[in-house]
Amino acid sequence: MLSKVIVITSGKGGVGKTTTVAHIGTALALMGRKVAVVDADIGLRNLDIILGLENRIVYDLVNVIEGTCKLNQALIRDKRVGNLYLLPAAQTRTKEAVEPEQMKALCHSLRETFDYVLIDSPAGIEGGFRNALAGADSAIIVTTPHVSAVRDADRIIGLVEAAEKGIPKLIINRLDIEMVKKGEMLDQDDIVDILSIGLLGIIPEDPAIVTASNRGESVFNNDKSKSAEAYRRIARRIEGEDVPLLDLDDNHSFLGRLKRILTTNIG
Amino acid sequence: MDWITKWFGKGQSSKDSAKQRLKLVLVHDRATISPHLIEALKEEIMDVIRKYIEVDDSGLDISLDESGDSVALLANIPIKGLRRNSNPANSM
């Protein structure tokens, strides 16, 4: 297959870009694809600790770009998910250590080996974001249902389009279905209406994500996790499959509905 | 007491105000046009207007006005006088 280089970005920090990259990367690898996840947040390395690979770093992205080591020396293979490789960010350098042209060249070399290259972009709209965007074919925007994140997402969508990377796809992260039902949180229809881009998936608020990242594992080990299923579906959509959105509401029983009516009016 | 206002339909849920506020702020965010573009727009508009009207270039002001819930292109163009023959086809 023709390899795809996708940047995952958001504008606002803390919306879950790194967790999203880790899980989509893992899901695609579990589907048998060869995947490289690239941490482009130079100086604020984090994808390694989310994936539980922090103790195995020898070389990093800046070492590769400066020619200190070969690309395959810096790539860390995830032992639990054989097809998944991490290219870690440099921790003791700054974003100025990398130029957009160098990122393009790096992505070009990664294409030779991998089906998917997922780039974890830093927050912001400055140099680090420009570098992360440079080598990508397309972009995925991550937002949460909070006004600040949606506003920043809109700004980033404009920048991605201006860079001629096409219209990005949207992932809504940390949707709290109970708050949505009470009318106290923007839902997917509101957010899609405001941002007017296509929805790639919705990740529900899920404590299992915190537990998994504490351990440096993915949520795919947890059979009951709704977010795991949401990530799997996103991976399948990236593969071109037409997969329905996950039903996040499991309160369909009579009692559940009654409780909902009562809490809406009392709470 | 929140529920009383909701019960009587007077209150607005917080998601509705979130949506309303976002839509408004994005109109403004998206309306940021670069100074370069404004300058080019100004030149072209003036070229057209000069065909018909004598204008005072020094008093010219073209800007984006963002008030209320809409954005408007405002042009303040002081006129020195109308051209005697204001048909551009004849004047050329």
Coordinates of C-alpha atoms in Angstrom, one line a residue, chain A residues 146-148 150-151 154-155 180 182-187 189-191 193-196 264-267, chain B residues 1-4 6-7 12-23 25-30 32:
Chain A
H146 CA -14.6 22.8 25.7
V147 CA -15.0 26.3 24.2
S148 CA -11.3 27.0 24.4
V150 CA -12.9 24.2 19.9
R151 CA -11.8 27.8 19.2
D154 CA -10.9 26.3 14.3
R155 CA -7.7 28.3 14.1
V180 CA -24.1 16.0 27.2
K182 CA -27.9 17.2 30.8
G183 CA -27.2 19.8 28.1
E184 CA -24.1 21.0 29.9
M185 CA -21.6 20.0 27.3
L186 CA -21.2 20.6 23.6
D187 CA -22.1 17.4 21.7
D189 CA -23.4 17.8 16.3
D190 CA -22.6 21.2 17.9
I191 CA -18.9 20.8 17.3
D193 CA -21.6 22.3 13.0
I194 CA -19.2 25.0 14.4
L195 CA -16.0 23.7 12.8
S196 CA -17.6 22.3 9.6
T264 CA -32.1 16.7 34.3
N265 CA -34.8 18.5 36.2
I266 CA -33.4 18.3 39.7
G267 CA -29.7 18.7 38.9
Chain B
M1 CA -32.7 26.8 41.9
D2 CA -31.4 26.3 38.4
W3 CA -34.0 23.7 37.7
I4 CA -36.9 26.1 38.2
K6 CA -35.2 25.3 33.3
W7 CA -38.6 23.9 34.2
Q12 CA -30.6 28.3 28.6
S13 CA -28.5 25.2 29.1
S14 CA -24.8 26.0 29.3
K15 CA -24.1 24.1 26.1
D16 CA -26.3 26.5 24.2
S17 CA -24.5 29.5 25.5
A18 CA -21.2 27.7 24.7
K19 CA -22.3 27.2 21.1
Q20 CA -23.7 30.7 20.7
R21 CA -20.5 32.3 22.2
L22 CA -18.2 30.2 20.0
K23 CA -20.1 31.0 16.8
V25 CA -16.1 34.6 18.5
L26 CA -15.2 32.5 15.4
V27 CA -16.8 35.1 13.1
H28 CA -14.3 37.5 14.5
D29 CA -11.4 35.1 14.6
R30 CA -12.0 34.1 11.0
T32 CA -8.6 38.4 10.3

